[in-house]
PDB file of C-alpha atoms in Angstrom:
ATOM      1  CA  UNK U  77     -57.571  33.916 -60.062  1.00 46.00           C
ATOM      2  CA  UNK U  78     -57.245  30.899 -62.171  1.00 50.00           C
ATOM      3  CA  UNK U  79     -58.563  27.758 -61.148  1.00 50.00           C
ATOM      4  CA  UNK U  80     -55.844  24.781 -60.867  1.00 53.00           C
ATOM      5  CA  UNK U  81     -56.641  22.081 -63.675  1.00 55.00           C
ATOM      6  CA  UNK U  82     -58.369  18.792 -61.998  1.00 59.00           C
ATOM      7  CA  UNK U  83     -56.417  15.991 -61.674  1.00 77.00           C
ATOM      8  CA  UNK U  84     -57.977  12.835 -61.853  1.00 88.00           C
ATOM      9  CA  UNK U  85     -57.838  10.461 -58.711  1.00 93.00           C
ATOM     10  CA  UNK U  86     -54.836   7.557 -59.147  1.00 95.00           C
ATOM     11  CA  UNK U  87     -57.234   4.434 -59.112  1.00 96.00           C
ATOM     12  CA  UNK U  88     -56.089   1.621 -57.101  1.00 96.00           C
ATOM     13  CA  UNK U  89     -56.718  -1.744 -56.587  1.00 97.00           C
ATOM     14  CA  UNK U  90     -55.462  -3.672 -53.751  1.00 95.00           C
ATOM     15  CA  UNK U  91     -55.173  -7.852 -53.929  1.00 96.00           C
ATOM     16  CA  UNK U  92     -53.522  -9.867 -50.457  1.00 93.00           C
ATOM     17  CA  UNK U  93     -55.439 -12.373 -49.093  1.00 91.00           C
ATOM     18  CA  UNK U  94     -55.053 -11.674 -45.358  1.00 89.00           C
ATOM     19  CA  UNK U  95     -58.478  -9.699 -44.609  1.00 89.00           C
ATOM     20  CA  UNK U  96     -56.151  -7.605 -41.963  1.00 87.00           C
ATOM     21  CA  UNK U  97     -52.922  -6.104 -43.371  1.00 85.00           C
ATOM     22  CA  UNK U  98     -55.297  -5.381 -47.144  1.00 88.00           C
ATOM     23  CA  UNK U  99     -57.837  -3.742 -44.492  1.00 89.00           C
ATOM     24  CA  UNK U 100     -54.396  -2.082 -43.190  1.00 86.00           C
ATOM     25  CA  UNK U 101     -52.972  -1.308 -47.163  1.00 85.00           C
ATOM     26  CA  UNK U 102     -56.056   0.268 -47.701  1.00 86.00           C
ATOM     27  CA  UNK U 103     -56.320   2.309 -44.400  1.00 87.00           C
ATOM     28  CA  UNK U 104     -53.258   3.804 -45.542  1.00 84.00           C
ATOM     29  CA  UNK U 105     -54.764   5.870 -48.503  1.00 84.00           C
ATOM     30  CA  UNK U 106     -58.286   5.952 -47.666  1.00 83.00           C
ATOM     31  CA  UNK U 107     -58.276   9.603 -46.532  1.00 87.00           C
ATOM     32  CA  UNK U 108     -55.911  10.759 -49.196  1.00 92.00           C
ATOM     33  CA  UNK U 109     -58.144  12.694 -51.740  1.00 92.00           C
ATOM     34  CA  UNK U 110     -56.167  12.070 -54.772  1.00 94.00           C
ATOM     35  CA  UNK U 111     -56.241   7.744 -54.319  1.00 94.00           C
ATOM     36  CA  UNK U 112     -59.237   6.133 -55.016  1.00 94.00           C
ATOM     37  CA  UNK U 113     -59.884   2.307 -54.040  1.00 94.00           C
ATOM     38  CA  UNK U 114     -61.163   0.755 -57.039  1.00 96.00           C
ATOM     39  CA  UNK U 115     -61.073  -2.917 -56.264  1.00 96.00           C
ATOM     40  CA  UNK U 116     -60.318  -5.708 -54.028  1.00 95.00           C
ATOM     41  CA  UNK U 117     -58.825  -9.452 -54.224  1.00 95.00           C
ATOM     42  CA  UNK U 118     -57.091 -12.008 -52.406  1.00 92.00           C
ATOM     43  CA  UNK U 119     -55.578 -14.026 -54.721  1.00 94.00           C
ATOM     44  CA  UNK U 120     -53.716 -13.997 -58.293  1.00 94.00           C
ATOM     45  CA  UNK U 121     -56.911 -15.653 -60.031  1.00 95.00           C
ATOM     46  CA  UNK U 122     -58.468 -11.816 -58.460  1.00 96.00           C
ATOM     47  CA  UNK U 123     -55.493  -9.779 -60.143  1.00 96.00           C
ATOM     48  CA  UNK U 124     -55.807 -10.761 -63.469  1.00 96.00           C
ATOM     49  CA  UNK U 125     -59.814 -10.445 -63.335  1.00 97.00           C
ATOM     50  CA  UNK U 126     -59.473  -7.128 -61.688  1.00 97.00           C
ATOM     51  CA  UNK U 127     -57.063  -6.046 -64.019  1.00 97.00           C
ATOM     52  CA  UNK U 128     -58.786  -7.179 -67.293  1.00 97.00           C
ATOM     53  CA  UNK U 129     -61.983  -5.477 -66.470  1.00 97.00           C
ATOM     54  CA  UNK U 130     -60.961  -2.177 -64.359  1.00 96.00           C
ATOM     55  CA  UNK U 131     -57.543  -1.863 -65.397  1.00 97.00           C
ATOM     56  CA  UNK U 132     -56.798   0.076 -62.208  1.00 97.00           C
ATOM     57  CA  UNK U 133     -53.640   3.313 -62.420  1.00 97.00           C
ATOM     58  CA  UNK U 134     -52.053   0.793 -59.633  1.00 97.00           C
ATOM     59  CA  UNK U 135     -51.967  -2.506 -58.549  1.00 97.00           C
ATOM     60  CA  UNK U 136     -50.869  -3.679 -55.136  1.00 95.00           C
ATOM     61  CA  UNK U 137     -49.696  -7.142 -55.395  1.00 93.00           C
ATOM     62  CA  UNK U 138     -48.915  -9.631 -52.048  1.00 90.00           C
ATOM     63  CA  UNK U 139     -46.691 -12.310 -53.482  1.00 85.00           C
ATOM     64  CA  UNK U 140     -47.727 -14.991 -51.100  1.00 84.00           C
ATOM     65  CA  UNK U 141     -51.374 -16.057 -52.338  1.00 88.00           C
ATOM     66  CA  UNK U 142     -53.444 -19.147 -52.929  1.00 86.00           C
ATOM     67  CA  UNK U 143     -54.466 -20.648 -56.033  1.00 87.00           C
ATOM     68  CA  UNK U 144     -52.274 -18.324 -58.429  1.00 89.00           C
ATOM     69  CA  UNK U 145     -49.642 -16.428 -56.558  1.00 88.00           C
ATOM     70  CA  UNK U 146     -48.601 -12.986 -57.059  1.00 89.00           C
ATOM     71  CA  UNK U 147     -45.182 -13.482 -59.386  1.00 88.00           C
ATOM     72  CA  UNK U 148     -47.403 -15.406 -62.064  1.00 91.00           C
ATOM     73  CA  UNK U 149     -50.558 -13.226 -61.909  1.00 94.00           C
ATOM     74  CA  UNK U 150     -48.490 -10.280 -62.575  1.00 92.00           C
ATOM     75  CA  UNK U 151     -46.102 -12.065 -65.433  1.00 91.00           C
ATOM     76  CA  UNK U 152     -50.217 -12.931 -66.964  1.00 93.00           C
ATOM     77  CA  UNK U 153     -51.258  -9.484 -66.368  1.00 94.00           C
ATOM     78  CA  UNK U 154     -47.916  -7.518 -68.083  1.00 91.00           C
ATOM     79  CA  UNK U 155     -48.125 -10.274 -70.796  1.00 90.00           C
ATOM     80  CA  UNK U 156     -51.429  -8.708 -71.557  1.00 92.00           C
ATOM     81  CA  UNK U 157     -50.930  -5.248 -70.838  1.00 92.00           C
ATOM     82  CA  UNK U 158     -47.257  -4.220 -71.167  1.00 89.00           C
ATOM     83  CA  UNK U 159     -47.434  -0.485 -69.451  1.00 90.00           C
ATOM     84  CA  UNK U 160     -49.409  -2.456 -66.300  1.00 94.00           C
ATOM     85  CA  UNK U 161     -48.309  -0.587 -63.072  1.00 95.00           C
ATOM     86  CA  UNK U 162     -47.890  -3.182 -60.229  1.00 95.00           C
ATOM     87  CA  UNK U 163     -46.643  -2.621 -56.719  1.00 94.00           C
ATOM     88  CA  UNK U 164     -45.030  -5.797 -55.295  1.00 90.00           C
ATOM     89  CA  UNK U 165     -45.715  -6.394 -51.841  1.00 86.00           C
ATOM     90  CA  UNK U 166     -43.744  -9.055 -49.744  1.00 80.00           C
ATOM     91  CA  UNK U 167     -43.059  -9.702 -46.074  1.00 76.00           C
ATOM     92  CA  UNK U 168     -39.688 -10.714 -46.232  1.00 63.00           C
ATOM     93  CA  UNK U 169     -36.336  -8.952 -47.713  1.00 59.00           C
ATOM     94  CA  UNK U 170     -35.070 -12.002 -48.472  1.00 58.00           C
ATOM     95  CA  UNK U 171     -37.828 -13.398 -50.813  1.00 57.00           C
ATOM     96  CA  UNK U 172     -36.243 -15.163 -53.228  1.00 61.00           C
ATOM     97  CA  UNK U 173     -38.569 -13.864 -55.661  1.00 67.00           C
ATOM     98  CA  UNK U 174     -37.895 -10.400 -55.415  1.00 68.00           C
ATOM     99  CA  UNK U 175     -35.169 -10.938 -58.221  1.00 68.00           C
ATOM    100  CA  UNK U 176     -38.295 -12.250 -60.566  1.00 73.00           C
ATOM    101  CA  UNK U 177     -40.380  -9.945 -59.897  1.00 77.00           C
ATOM    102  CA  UNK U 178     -38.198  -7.145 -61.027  1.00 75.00           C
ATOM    103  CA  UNK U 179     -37.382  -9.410 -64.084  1.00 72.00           C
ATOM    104  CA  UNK U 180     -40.902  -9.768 -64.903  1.00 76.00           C
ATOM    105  CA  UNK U 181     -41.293  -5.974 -64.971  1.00 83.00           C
ATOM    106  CA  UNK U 182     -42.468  -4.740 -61.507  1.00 87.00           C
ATOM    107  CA  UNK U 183     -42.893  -1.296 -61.215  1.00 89.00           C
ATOM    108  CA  UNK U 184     -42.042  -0.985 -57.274  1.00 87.00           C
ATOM    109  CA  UNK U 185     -41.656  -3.921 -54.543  1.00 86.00           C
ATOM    110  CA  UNK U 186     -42.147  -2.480 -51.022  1.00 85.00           C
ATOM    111  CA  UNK U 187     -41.553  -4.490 -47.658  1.00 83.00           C
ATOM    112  CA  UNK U 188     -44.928  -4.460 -45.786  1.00 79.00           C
ATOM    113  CA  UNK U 189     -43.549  -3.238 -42.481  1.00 78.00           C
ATOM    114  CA  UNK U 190     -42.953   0.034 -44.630  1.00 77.00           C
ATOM    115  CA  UNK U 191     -46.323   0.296 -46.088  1.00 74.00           C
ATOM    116  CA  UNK U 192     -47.176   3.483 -43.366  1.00 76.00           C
ATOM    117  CA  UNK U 193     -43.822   5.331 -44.508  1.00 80.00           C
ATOM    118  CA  UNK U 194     -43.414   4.169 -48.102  1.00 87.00           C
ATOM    119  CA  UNK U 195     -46.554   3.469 -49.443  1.00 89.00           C
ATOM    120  CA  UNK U 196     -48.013   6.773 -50.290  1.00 92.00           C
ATOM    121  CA  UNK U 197     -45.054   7.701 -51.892  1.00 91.00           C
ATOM    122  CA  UNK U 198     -44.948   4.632 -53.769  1.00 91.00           C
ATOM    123  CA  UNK U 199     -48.284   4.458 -55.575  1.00 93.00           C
ATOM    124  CA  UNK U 200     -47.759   8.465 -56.703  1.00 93.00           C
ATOM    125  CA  UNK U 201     -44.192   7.978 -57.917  1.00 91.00           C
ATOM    126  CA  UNK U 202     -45.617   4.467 -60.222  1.00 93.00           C
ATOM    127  CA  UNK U 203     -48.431   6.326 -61.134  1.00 93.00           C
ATOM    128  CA  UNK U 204     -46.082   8.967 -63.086  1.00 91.00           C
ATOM    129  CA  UNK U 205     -44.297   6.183 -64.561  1.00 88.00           C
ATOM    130  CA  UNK U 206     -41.406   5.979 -62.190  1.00 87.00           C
ATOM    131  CA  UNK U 207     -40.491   2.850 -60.186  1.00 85.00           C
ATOM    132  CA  UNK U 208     -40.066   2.434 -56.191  1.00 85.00           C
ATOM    133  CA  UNK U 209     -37.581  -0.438 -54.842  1.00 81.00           C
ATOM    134  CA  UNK U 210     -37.129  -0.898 -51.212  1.00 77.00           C
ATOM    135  CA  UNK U 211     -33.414  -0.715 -50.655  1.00 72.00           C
ATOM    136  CA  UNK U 212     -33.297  -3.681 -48.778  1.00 69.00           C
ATOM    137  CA  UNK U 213     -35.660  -5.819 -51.210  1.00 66.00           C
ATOM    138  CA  UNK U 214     -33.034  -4.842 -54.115  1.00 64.00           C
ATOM    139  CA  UNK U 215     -29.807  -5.573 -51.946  1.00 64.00           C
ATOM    140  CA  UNK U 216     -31.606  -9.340 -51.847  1.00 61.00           C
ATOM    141  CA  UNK U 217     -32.570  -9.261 -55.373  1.00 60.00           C
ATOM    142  CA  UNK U 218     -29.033  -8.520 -56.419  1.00 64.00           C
ATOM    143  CA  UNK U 219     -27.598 -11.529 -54.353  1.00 63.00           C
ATOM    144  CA  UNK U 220     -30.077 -13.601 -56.203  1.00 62.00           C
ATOM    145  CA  UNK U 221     -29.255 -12.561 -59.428  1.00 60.00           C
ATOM    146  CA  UNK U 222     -25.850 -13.193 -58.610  1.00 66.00           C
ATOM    147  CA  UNK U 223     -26.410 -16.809 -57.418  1.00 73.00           C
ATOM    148  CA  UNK U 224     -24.648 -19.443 -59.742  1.00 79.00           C
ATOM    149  CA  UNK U 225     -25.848 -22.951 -60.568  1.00 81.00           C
ATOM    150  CA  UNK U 226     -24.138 -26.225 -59.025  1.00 83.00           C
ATOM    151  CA  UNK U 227     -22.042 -26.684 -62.404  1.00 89.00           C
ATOM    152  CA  UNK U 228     -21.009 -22.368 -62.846  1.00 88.00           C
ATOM    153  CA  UNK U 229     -19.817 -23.077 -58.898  1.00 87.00           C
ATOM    154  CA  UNK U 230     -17.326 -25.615 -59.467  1.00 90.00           C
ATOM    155  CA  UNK U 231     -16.336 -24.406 -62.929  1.00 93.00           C
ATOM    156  CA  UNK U 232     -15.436 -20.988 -61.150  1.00 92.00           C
ATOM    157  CA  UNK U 233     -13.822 -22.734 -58.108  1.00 91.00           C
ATOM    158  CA  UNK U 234     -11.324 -24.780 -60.869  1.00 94.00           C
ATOM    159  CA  UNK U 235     -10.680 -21.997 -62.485  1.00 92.00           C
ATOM    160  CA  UNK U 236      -9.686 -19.847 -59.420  1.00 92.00           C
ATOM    161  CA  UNK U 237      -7.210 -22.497 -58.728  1.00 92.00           C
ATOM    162  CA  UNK U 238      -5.528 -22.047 -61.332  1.00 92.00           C
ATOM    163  CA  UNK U 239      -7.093 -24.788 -64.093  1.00 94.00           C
ATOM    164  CA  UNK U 240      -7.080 -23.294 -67.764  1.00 94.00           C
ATOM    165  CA  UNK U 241     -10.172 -23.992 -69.864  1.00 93.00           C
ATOM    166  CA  UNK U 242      -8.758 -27.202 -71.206  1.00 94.00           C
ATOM    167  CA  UNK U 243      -8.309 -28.611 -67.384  1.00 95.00           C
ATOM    168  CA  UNK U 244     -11.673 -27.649 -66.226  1.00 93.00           C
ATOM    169  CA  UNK U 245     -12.834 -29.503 -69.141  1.00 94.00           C
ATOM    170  CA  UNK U 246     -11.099 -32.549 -68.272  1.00 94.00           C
ATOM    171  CA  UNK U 247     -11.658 -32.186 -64.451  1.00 93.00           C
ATOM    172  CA  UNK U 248     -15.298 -32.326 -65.427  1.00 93.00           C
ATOM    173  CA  UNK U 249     -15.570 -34.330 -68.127  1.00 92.00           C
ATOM    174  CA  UNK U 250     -16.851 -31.236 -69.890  1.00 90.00           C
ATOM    175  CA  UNK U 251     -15.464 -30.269 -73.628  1.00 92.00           C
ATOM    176  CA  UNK U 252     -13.805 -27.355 -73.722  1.00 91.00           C
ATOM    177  CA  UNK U 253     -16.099 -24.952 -75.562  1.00 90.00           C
ATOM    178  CA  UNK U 254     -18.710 -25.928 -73.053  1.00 90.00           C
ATOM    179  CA  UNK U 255     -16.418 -24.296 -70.460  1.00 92.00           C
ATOM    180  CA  UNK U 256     -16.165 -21.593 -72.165  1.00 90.00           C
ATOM    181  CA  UNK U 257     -20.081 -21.411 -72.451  1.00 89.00           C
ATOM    182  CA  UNK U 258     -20.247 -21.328 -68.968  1.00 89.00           C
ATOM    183  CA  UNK U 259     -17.288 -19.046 -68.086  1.00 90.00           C
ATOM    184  CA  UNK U 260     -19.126 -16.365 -70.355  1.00 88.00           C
ATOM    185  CA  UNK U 261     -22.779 -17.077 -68.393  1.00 86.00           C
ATOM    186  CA  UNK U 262     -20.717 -16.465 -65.783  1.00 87.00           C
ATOM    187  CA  UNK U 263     -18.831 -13.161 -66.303  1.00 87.00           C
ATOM    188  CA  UNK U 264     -22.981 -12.257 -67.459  1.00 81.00           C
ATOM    189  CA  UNK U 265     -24.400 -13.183 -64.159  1.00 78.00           C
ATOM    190  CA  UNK U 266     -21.879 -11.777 -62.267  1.00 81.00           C
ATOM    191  CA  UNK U 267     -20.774  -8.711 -64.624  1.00 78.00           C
ATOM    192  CA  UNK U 268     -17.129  -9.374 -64.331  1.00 82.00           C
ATOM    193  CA  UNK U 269     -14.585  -8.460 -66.976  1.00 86.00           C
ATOM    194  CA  UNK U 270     -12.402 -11.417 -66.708  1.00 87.00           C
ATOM    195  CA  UNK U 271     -11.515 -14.380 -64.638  1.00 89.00           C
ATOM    196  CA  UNK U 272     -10.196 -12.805 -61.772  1.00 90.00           C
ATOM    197  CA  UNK U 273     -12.655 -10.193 -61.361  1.00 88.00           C
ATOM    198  CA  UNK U 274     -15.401 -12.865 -61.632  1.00 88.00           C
ATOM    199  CA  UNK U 275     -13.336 -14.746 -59.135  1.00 89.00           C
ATOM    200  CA  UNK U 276     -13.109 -11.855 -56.628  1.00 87.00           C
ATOM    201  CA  UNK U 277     -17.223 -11.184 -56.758  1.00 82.00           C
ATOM    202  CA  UNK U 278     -17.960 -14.812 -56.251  1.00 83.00           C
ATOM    203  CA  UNK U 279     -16.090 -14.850 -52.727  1.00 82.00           C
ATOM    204  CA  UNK U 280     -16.993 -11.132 -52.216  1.00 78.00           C
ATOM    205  CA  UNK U 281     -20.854 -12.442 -52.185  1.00 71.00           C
ATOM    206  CA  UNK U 282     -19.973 -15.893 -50.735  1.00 74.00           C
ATOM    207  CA  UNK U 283     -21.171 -17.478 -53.885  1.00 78.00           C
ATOM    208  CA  UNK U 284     -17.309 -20.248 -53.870  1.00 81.00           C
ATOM    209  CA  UNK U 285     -14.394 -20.664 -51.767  1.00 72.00           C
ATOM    210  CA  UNK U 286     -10.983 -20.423 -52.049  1.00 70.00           C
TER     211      UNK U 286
END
């Protein structure tokens, strides 16, 4: 009978600064045979050391840190090491940073009340080189990438009553190829075709009103 080829251990390292839920992240693999805690931080000062001299398979990120917090340790960390595998972990669904994050390159973001369903599955799946976004964490990402300045706002609103380019210009003391500038940062943000279907996202998400 052939023997199965050994697989190496995915090493982990897990950085959150509350001694509890990190004991509690950790609990969570600590009698799976094929994870392997490798280090352990608690702030984004920690993840870029850790990272630099382990480089760990994984790294667990909290957002919410002292000192450096997690969205510019890992933008240091992938600066330096491009294929860097980092698990985002956040509290809230709504963080507004979920949107950077995923920007800046995260491999997964995972809500922490999911860590005892999610988590395993999470660290194997970025391991391989896939990704793992909570559903919830991108539905709140994708509102936030939505989101339009002060200035995109009431450009959109003039233009969904009715004002051409030339009168949205005027209205706002704008010239007119700078309206056009930001009707095409617009149709980007929103990924809208034309006018009306960037008018009909914008009240679909609450982002203007009619």
């Amino acid at each position: 009978m052939e023997s199965q080829p050994f697989e190496p251990a995915i090493r982990i390292a897990v950085v959150d600064d509350h001694p509890l839920l990190r004991d509690g992240i950790i609990a969570v693999f600590a009698t799976q045979p094929d994870l392997e805690l490798v280090a352990v931080g608690d702030d984004g000062e920690d993840a870029v050391r850790i990272y630099r001299e382990i480089r760990p398979d994984v790294m667990l990120m909290d957002l919410q840190m002292p000192n450096v917090d997690g969205l510019e340790a890992m933008t240091r960390i992938l600066s330096e090491y491009p294929d860097a595998r980092i698990l985002v972990l956040t509290t809230y669904s709504g963080d507004g940073r979920a949107a950077q994050a995923i920007k800046a390159g995260a491999s997964g973001y995972l809500l922490k009340n999911s860590l005892r369903t999610d988590l395993l599955d999470a660290i194997r799946s970025i391991s391989r080189g896939g990704t793992h976004f909570d559903t919830q964490v991108m539905g709140a990402a994708d509102r936030e990438a939505k989101r339009l300045t002060a200035r995109e706002s009431d450009v959109l609103e003039l233009a969904a009553a009715g004002n051409s380019n030339k009168q949205i210009a005027a209205r706002l003391s704008l010239s007119e190829e700078t309206v056009k500038s930001y009707m095409k940062a617009i149709f980007a943000r929103l990924g809208a075709m034309d006018r009306t279907h960037a008018v009909a996202i914008a009240v679909r998400n609450g982002l203007i009103e009619l």
